[in-house]
XYZ file of N, CA and C in Angstrom:
582
model
N 8.553 1.379 15.359
C 9.613 1.825 14.464
C 10.135 0.660 13.619
N 10.265 -0.523 14.227
C 10.744 -1.685 13.487
C 9.860 -1.955 12.287
N 8.556 -2.000 12.527
C 7.637 -2.319 11.441
C 7.727 -1.295 10.324
N 7.780 -0.034 10.662
C 7.817 1.003 9.634
C 9.023 0.883 8.728
N 10.168 0.523 9.296
C 11.379 0.437 8.465
C 11.403 -0.855 7.653
N 11.054 -1.956 8.274
C 11.144 -3.251 7.611
C 10.094 -3.406 6.510
N 8.872 -2.997 6.804
C 7.801 -3.139 5.818
C 7.983 -2.184 4.643
N 8.450 -0.976 4.918
C 8.661 -0.001 3.845
C 9.809 -0.446 2.942
N 10.885 -0.943 3.528
C 12.001 -1.394 2.684
C 11.584 -2.608 1.846
N 10.761 -3.493 2.402
C 10.270 -4.631 1.620
C 9.418 -4.143 0.453
N 8.542 -3.195 0.717
C 7.687 -2.654 -0.342
C 8.514 -1.984 -1.440
N 9.542 -1.241 -1.055
C 10.418 -0.611 -2.049
C 11.079 -1.667 -2.939
N 11.553 -2.736 -2.336
C 12.202 -3.807 -3.105
C 11.231 -4.463 -4.082
N 10.020 -4.779 -3.605
C 9.035 -5.405 -4.489
C 8.642 -4.453 -5.623
N 8.521 -3.174 -5.328
C 8.153 -2.211 -6.377
C 9.253 -2.128 -7.424
N 10.501 -2.045 -6.996
C 11.611 -2.014 -7.962
C 11.673 -3.307 -8.768
N 11.401 -4.427 -8.120
C 11.380 -5.717 -8.812
C 10.314 -5.722 -9.916
N 9.113 -5.263 -9.590
C 8.045 -5.222 -10.596
C 8.370 -4.237 -11.708
N 8.883 -3.070 -11.357
C 9.265 -2.099 -12.394
C 10.372 -2.661 -13.277
N 11.261 -3.456 -12.699
C 12.314 -4.099 -13.487
C 11.787 -5.159 -14.429
N 10.602 -5.674 -14.148
C 9.952 -6.657 -15.019
C 9.012 -6.013 -16.028
N 8.627 -4.778 -15.797
C 7.663 -4.080 -16.661
C 8.238 -2.737 -17.100
N 9.151 -2.767 -18.085
C 9.811 -1.524 -18.508
C 8.845 -0.469 -19.036
N 7.695 -0.879 -19.588
C 6.716 0.101 -20.059
C 6.136 0.899 -18.890
N 5.873 0.226 -17.781
C 5.372 0.913 -16.588
C 6.476 1.797 -16.014
N 7.696 1.272 -15.977
C 8.827 2.052 -15.486
C 9.004 3.331 -16.305
N 8.831 3.236 -17.607
C 8.974 4.407 -18.469
C 7.889 5.444 -18.178
N 6.678 4.993 -17.902
C 5.601 5.927 -17.543
C 5.907 6.639 -16.228
N 6.489 5.906 -15.284
C 6.895 6.531 -14.019
C 7.953 7.591 -14.306
N 8.932 7.250 -15.151
C 9.996 8.204 -15.479
C 9.417 9.445 -16.172
N 8.489 9.236 -17.091
C 7.866 10.375 -17.786
C 7.125 11.280 -16.810
N 6.433 10.686 -15.834
C 5.750 11.498 -14.821
C 6.778 12.297 -14.016
N 7.873 11.648 -13.645
C 8.922 12.347 -12.898
C 9.512 13.496 -13.724
N 9.759 13.234 -15.011
C 10.310 14.272 -15.884
C 9.356 15.456 -16.016
N 8.062 15.182 -16.064
C 7.092 16.279 -16.180
C 7.040 17.110 -14.899
N 7.314 16.512 -13.772
C 7.307 17.236 -12.493
C 8.604 18.003 -12.290
N 9.744 17.383 -12.593
C 11.048 17.956 -12.249
C 11.796 18.589 -13.417
N 11.327 18.376 -14.673
C 12.065 18.792 -15.863
C 13.515 18.324 -15.727
N 14.469 19.206 -15.843
C 15.877 18.808 -15.750
C 16.459 19.049 -14.362
N 15.608 19.407 -13.427
C 16.075 19.740 -12.086
C 16.478 18.482 -11.329
N 17.529 18.586 -10.564
C 17.955 17.479 -9.709
C 17.518 17.676 -8.267
N 16.606 18.617 -8.066
C 16.191 18.966 -6.701
C 15.421 17.827 -6.038
N 15.353 17.898 -4.716
C 14.579 16.938 -3.945
C 13.090 17.256 -4.083
N 12.218 16.265 -4.000
C 10.785 16.543 -4.110
C 10.260 17.274 -2.874
N 9.309 18.159 -3.110
C 8.620 18.810 -1.998
C 7.221 18.199 -1.878
N 6.443 18.695 -0.946
C 5.115 18.132 -0.690
C 4.224 18.193 -1.919
N 4.283 19.302 -2.647
C 3.461 19.441 -3.858
C 3.890 18.431 -4.923
N 5.202 18.239 -5.082
C 5.700 17.250 -6.054
C 5.176 15.858 -5.718
N 5.248 15.499 -4.448
C 4.792 14.165 -4.029
C 3.309 13.982 -4.311
N 2.528 15.040 -4.126
C 1.085 14.960 -4.409
C 0.812 14.783 -5.891
N 1.710 15.267 -6.747
C 1.536 15.149 -8.202
C 1.918 13.772 -8.732
N 2.561 12.964 -7.945
C 3.030 11.645 -8.391
C 1.896 10.627 -8.351
N 0.856 10.889 -9.116
C -0.338 10.031 -9.117
C -0.048 8.648 -9.698
N 0.684 8.610 -10.812
C 0.960 7.312 -11.432
C 1.886 6.490 -10.534
N 2.925 7.115 -9.986
C 3.829 6.394 -9.087
C 3.067 5.849 -7.878
N 2.117 6.606 -7.371
C 1.305 6.125 -6.250
C 0.507 4.884 -6.648
N -0.043 4.890 -7.858
C -0.782 3.715 -8.320
C 0.141 2.508 -8.449
N 1.371 2.739 -8.900
C 2.353 1.656 -9.025
C 2.668 1.070 -7.653
N 2.884 1.933 -6.670
C 3.190 1.462 -5.312
C 2.008 0.669 -4.752
N 0.808 1.189 -4.931
C -0.375 0.488 -4.424
C -0.554 -0.871 -5.095
N -0.303 -0.933 -6.386
C -0.422 -2.216 -7.084
C 0.664 -3.182 -6.619
N 1.857 -2.680 -6.362
C 2.925 -3.530 -5.819
C 2.527 -4.085 -4.460
N 1.926 -3.229 -3.627
C 1.472 -3.683 -2.313
C 0.296 -4.651 -2.428
N -0.470 -4.529 -3.486
C -1.548 -5.497 -3.702
C -0.968 -6.877 -3.973
N 0.002 -6.934 -4.874
C 0.590 -8.228 -5.247
C 1.534 -8.773 -4.183
N 2.271 -7.888 -3.528
C 3.246 -8.297 -2.523
C 3.045 -7.471 -1.248
N 1.967 -7.734 -0.514
C 1.744 -6.964 0.724
C 2.886 -7.226 1.706
N 3.425 -6.164 2.263
C 4.562 -6.316 3.180
C 4.240 -7.265 4.319
N 3.045 -7.158 4.872
C 2.591 -8.083 5.910
C 1.482 -8.913 5.274
N 1.783 -10.157 4.889
C 0.824 -10.944 4.109
C -0.313 -11.568 4.913
N -0.163 -11.634 6.222
C -1.172 -12.267 7.084
C -1.317 -11.424 8.351
N -2.562 -11.197 8.759
C -2.796 -10.538 10.041
C -3.751 -11.404 10.857
N -3.657 -11.284 12.164
C -4.524 -12.048 13.061
C -5.198 -11.086 14.029
N -6.410 -11.427 14.393
C -7.170 -10.648 15.357
C -7.841 -11.599 16.348
N -7.856 -11.196 17.594
C -8.548 -11.921 18.650
C -9.963 -11.365 18.713
N -10.963 -12.216 18.582
C -12.356 -11.770 18.573
C -12.835 -11.508 19.995
N -13.287 -10.298 20.236
C -13.774 -9.910 21.559
C -15.282 -10.062 21.677
N -15.910 -10.489 20.572
C -17.351 -10.761 20.579
C -17.640 -11.785 19.494
N -18.800 -12.418 19.558
C -19.204 -13.356 18.504
C -19.320 -12.603 17.184
N -18.861 -13.241 16.105
C -18.937 -12.636 14.771
C -19.561 -13.658 13.829
N -20.563 -13.203 13.064
C -21.183 -14.066 12.068
C -20.784 -13.572 10.680
N -20.263 -14.496 9.884
C -19.904 -14.212 8.491
C -20.671 -15.212 7.639
N -21.626 -14.695 6.870
C -22.485 -15.595 6.104
C -23.232 -16.497 7.061
N -23.075 -17.797 6.889
C -23.749 -18.775 7.751
C -22.860 -19.251 8.897
N -21.675 -18.694 9.017
C -20.706 -19.206 9.985
C -20.594 -18.288 11.199
N -20.628 -18.895 12.364
C -20.455 -18.166 13.616
C -19.034 -18.396 14.122
N -18.335 -17.297 14.389
C -17.008 -17.363 14.989
C -17.152 -16.837 16.419
N -16.972 -17.713 17.399
C -17.268 -17.308 18.783
C -16.218 -16.373 19.375
N -16.685 -15.573 20.309
C -15.809 -14.712 21.088
C -14.657 -15.555 21.637
N -13.454 -14.995 21.621
C -12.282 -15.717 22.107
C -11.521 -16.449 21.021
N -12.091 -16.492 19.802
C -11.399 -17.146 18.680
C -10.336 -16.214 18.114
N -9.401 -16.801 17.420
C -8.433 -16.022 16.649
C -8.866 -16.047 15.195
N -8.963 -14.893 14.594
C -9.305 -14.786 13.169
C -8.034 -14.422 12.408
N -7.812 -15.117 11.320
C -6.620 -14.882 10.507
C -7.064 -14.435 9.121
N -6.508 -13.333 8.646
C -6.794 -12.839 7.298
C -5.531 -12.956 6.465
N -5.635 -13.704 5.388
C -4.507 -13.884 4.468
C -4.607 -12.793 3.413
N -3.965 -11.666 3.682
C -4.037 -10.492 2.803
C -3.542 -10.822 1.400
N -2.480 -11.617 1.320
C -1.917 -11.992 0.017
C -3.003 -12.569 -0.896
N -3.839 -13.455 -0.357
C -4.905 -14.060 -1.163
C -6.098 -13.130 -1.331
N -6.420 -12.380 -0.310
C -7.553 -11.438 -0.405
C -7.322 -10.433 -1.531
N -6.081 -10.020 -1.726
C -5.748 -9.052 -2.778
C -5.799 -9.657 -4.185
N -6.027 -10.939 -4.272
C -6.107 -11.617 -5.569
C -7.535 -12.080 -5.883
N -8.504 -11.445 -5.267
C -9.897 -11.788 -5.515
C -10.313 -11.218 -6.875
N -10.644 -12.083 -7.855
C -10.993 -11.598 -9.205
C -12.268 -10.760 -9.233
N -13.073 -10.849 -8.196
C -14.276 -10.003 -8.121
C -13.884 -8.523 -8.050
N -12.757 -8.237 -7.405
C -12.322 -6.851 -7.233
C -11.131 -6.481 -8.102
N -10.360 -7.483 -8.521
C -9.174 -7.244 -9.327
C -9.163 -8.207 -10.504
N -9.764 -7.798 -11.645
C -9.757 -8.676 -12.826
C -8.314 -9.042 -13.195
N -8.121 -10.271 -13.621
C -6.783 -10.771 -13.935
C -5.860 -10.519 -12.738
N -6.168 -11.108 -11.591
C -5.548 -10.732 -10.319
C -4.055 -10.984 -10.186
N -3.478 -11.850 -11.017
C -2.032 -12.088 -10.929
C -1.227 -11.079 -11.735
N -1.892 -10.298 -12.588
C -1.195 -9.336 -13.447
C -0.870 -8.062 -12.688
N 0.281 -7.486 -12.997
C 0.691 -6.198 -12.444
C 0.045 -5.109 -13.289
N -0.933 -4.415 -12.723
C -1.685 -3.409 -13.466
C -1.984 -2.203 -12.573
N -1.136 -1.164 -12.636
C -1.376 0.022 -11.807
C -2.736 0.671 -12.048
N -3.361 0.402 -13.189
C -4.683 0.971 -13.457
C -5.762 0.396 -12.536
N -5.437 -0.662 -11.784
C -6.367 -1.147 -10.761
C -6.674 -0.059 -9.739
N -5.826 0.965 -9.695
C -6.001 2.030 -8.708
C -6.353 3.370 -9.332
N -6.884 3.327 -10.554
C -7.487 4.539 -11.109
C -8.685 4.910 -10.232
N -8.936 6.206 -10.046
C -10.041 6.612 -9.158
C -11.374 5.949 -9.485
N -11.684 5.804 -10.771
C -12.972 5.199 -11.142
C -13.034 3.709 -10.819
N -11.883 3.049 -10.720
C -11.881 1.628 -10.349
C -11.919 1.445 -8.833
N -11.357 2.389 -8.110
C -11.351 2.309 -6.651
C -12.738 2.632 -6.095
N -13.398 3.593 -6.752
C -14.723 4.002 -6.302
C -15.683 2.815 -6.356
N -16.347 2.563 -5.276
C -17.310 1.469 -5.229
C -16.706 0.123 -4.864
N -15.383 0.015 -4.823
C -14.740 -1.244 -4.428
C -14.949 -1.426 -2.919
N -15.161 -2.651 -2.512
C -15.337 -2.919 -1.084
C -14.113 -2.388 -0.325
N -14.319 -1.664 0.781
C -13.186 -1.053 1.490
C -12.179 -2.054 2.049
N -12.607 -3.317 2.213
C -11.673 -4.311 2.734
C -11.126 -5.242 1.646
N -11.331 -4.894 0.390
C -10.769 -5.690 -0.703
C -9.267 -5.435 -0.842
N -8.808 -4.297 -0.337
C -7.394 -3.909 -0.422
C -6.992 -3.361 0.942
N -6.197 -4.138 1.677
C -5.834 -3.758 3.045
C -4.350 -4.013 3.338
N -3.439 -3.426 2.572
C -2.023 -3.693 2.818
C -1.522 -3.131 4.151
N -2.299 -2.209 4.733
C -1.926 -1.620 6.021
C -2.907 -2.028 7.115
N -3.597 -3.154 6.914
C -4.680 -3.601 7.775
C -5.833 -2.616 7.613
N -6.779 -2.623 8.549
C -7.936 -1.738 8.443
C -8.597 -1.623 9.800
N -9.487 -0.677 9.919
C -10.221 -0.501 11.162
C -9.356 0.129 12.231
N -9.708 -0.154 13.469
C -9.035 0.494 14.597
C -7.582 0.056 14.773
N -7.185 -1.051 14.152
C -5.807 -1.535 14.294
C -4.992 -1.333 13.023
N -5.403 -0.396 12.164
C -4.637 -0.196 10.941
C -3.327 0.528 11.240
N -2.456 0.546 10.268
C -1.128 1.134 10.417
C -1.228 2.652 10.542
N -0.713 3.191 11.633
C -0.781 4.642 11.819
C 0.210 5.376 10.918
N 1.165 4.642 10.342
C 2.171 5.279 9.507
C 1.966 5.097 8.015
N 0.758 4.681 7.584
C 0.583 4.355 6.169
C 0.775 5.559 5.252
N 0.312 6.736 5.632
C 0.498 7.914 4.780
C 1.969 8.297 4.711
N 2.648 8.214 5.850
C 4.080 8.501 5.873
C 4.839 7.495 5.006
N 4.476 6.217 5.100
C 5.150 5.175 4.312
C 5.008 5.452 2.820
N 3.820 5.848 2.388
C 3.597 6.136 0.967
C 4.442 7.335 0.520
N 4.522 8.364 1.340
C 5.356 9.526 1.002
C 6.833 9.147 0.960
N 7.256 8.327 1.918
C 8.643 7.871 1.962
C 8.979 7.055 0.709
N 8.088 6.165 0.323
C 8.326 5.341 -0.866
C 8.368 6.189 -2.135
N 7.469 7.149 -2.251
C 7.500 8.036 -3.419
C 8.829 8.792 -3.487
N 9.290 9.268 -2.346
C 10.547 10.028 -2.299
C 11.727 9.175 -2.754
N 11.834 7.969 -2.208
C 12.957 7.090 -2.545
C 12.869 6.645 -4.006
N 11.692 6.210 -4.445
C 11.550 5.737 -5.826
C 11.780 6.865 -6.822
N 11.344 8.063 -6.503
C 11.599 9.212 -7.369
C 13.102 9.432 -7.534
N 13.829 9.391 -6.415
C 15.282 9.602 -6.469
C 15.969 8.526 -7.308
N 15.550 7.285 -7.159
C 16.180 6.185 -7.897
C 15.805 6.242 -9.380
N 14.520 6.343 -9.676
C 14.062 6.194 -11.066
C 14.350 7.419 -11.936
N 14.604 8.562 -11.338
C 15.007 9.726 -12.128
C 16.443 9.581 -12.608
N 17.235 8.759 -11.936
C 18.664 8.622 -12.253
C 19.044 7.280 -12.879
N 18.210 6.259 -12.634
C 18.591 4.906 -13.049
C 17.438 4.169 -13.710
N 17.797 3.227 -14.584
C 16.863 2.231 -15.109
C 17.087 0.964 -14.300
N 16.010 0.257 -14.050
C 16.079 -0.971 -13.270
C 15.616 -2.116 -14.159
N 16.370 -3.202 -14.119
C 15.992 -4.397 -14.887
C 16.075 -5.597 -13.955
N 14.992 -6.355 -13.889
C 14.960 -7.549 -13.043
C 15.558 -8.728 -13.801
N 16.295 -9.549 -13.088
C 16.888 -10.742 -13.705
C 15.995 -11.963 -13.564
N 14.954 -11.846 -12.757
C 14.016 -12.955 -12.564
C 12.599 -12.467 -12.822
N 11.772 -13.357 -13.347
C 10.352 -13.054 -13.547
C 9.614 -13.314 -12.235
N 8.466 -12.657 -12.033
C 7.689 -12.939 -10.815
C 7.383 -14.422 -10.621
N 7.162 -15.143 -11.699
C 6.839 -16.574 -11.579
C 8.032 -17.402 -11.103
N 9.248 -16.850 -11.198
C 10.449 -17.576 -10.769
C 10.808 -17.353 -9.305
N 10.203 -16.360 -8.696
C 10.561 -15.996 -7.327
C 9.706 -16.791 -6.340
N 10.381 -17.454 -5.420
C 9.687 -18.210 -4.369
C 9.553 -17.294 -3.155
N 8.353 -17.247 -2.623
C 8.056 -16.358 -1.507
C 8.102 -17.103 -0.185
N 8.455 -16.392 0.855
C 8.236 -16.910 2.192
C 7.805 -15.753 3.074
N 6.849 -16.043 3.903
C 6.319 -15.015 4.777
C 6.623 -15.332 6.213
N 7.439 -14.521 6.794
C 7.605 -14.571 8.244
C 6.644 -13.502 8.737
N 7.158 -12.474 9.339
C 6.305 -11.343 9.669
C 6.125 -10.476 8.421
N 7.189 -10.419 7.605
C 7.194 -9.618 6.386
C 7.393 -10.551 5.190
N 6.676 -10.280 4.091
C 6.790 -11.103 2.884
C 8.135 -10.852 2.206
N 8.894 -11.922 1.998
C 10.231 -11.807 1.419
C 10.418 -12.831 0.281
N 11.350 -12.524 -0.619
C 11.699 -13.497 -1.652
C 12.810 -14.420 -1.144
N 12.654 -15.713 -1.346
C 13.731 -16.638 -0.989
C 14.916 -16.339 -1.895
N 16.066 -16.130 -1.320
C 17.259 -15.869 -2.119
C 17.389 -14.429 -2.585
N 16.492 -13.568 -2.206
C 16.589 -12.151 -2.564
C 16.033 -11.828 -3.942
N 16.186 -10.581 -4.305
C 15.736 -10.070 -5.605
C 16.983 -9.645 -6.375
N 17.083 -10.114 -7.603
C 18.249 -9.760 -8.422
C 17.845 -8.678 -9.423
N 18.511 -7.511 -9.309
C 18.243 -6.384 -10.196
C 19.534 -5.877 -10.808
N 19.412 -5.353 -12.007
C 20.499 -4.618 -12.642
C 20.061 -3.153 -12.654
N 20.937 -2.284 -12.162
C 20.638 -0.859 -12.116
C 21.641 -0.145 -12.990
N 21.133 0.584 -14.000
C 21.985 1.273 -14.982
C 21.678 2.756 -14.978
N 22.696 3.597 -15.071
C 22.433 5.045 -15.146
C 21.598 5.384 -16.373
N 20.728 6.362 -16.249
C 19.923 6.830 -17.389
C 20.781 7.655 -18.312
């Protein structure tokens, strides 16, 4: 339960921060919300959440740039060979997700915030471990689908009512990773009614 709440709230903050830095992307999210809800102030239902394709791409791109858990470790229960290197059974393997998500082979211009990285045609054929914000394999996050639905719900509620503007650029924010990736000194946003 701890992980689900802490990682999801971190992801929401990073997504709002990026949207506050990219008003054109924020406007596209708002337009998608307007097309789904028209003038209704109702809460989203399951069908509405499924229609939020662009917002989902925005969340995934935010998690690519700012994975809630930036590093994972695994204890090797058998010898593993990667290329020419043998990692013996009993070793600890560490995957730096933050850097893996910036591989230009899979994400051209890897430092740029580009939700189109998650268009279906770009995802198709991409190595399955090139993007692992929820880990992967038998130890992946069991709550990843719930987390995505939760984030869509919260972001929909916020962005239908407010504009978000970031006071700092991504290049100005210093990161520190404990268990969860956080900004040193927090994220400064201005939230204005639409």
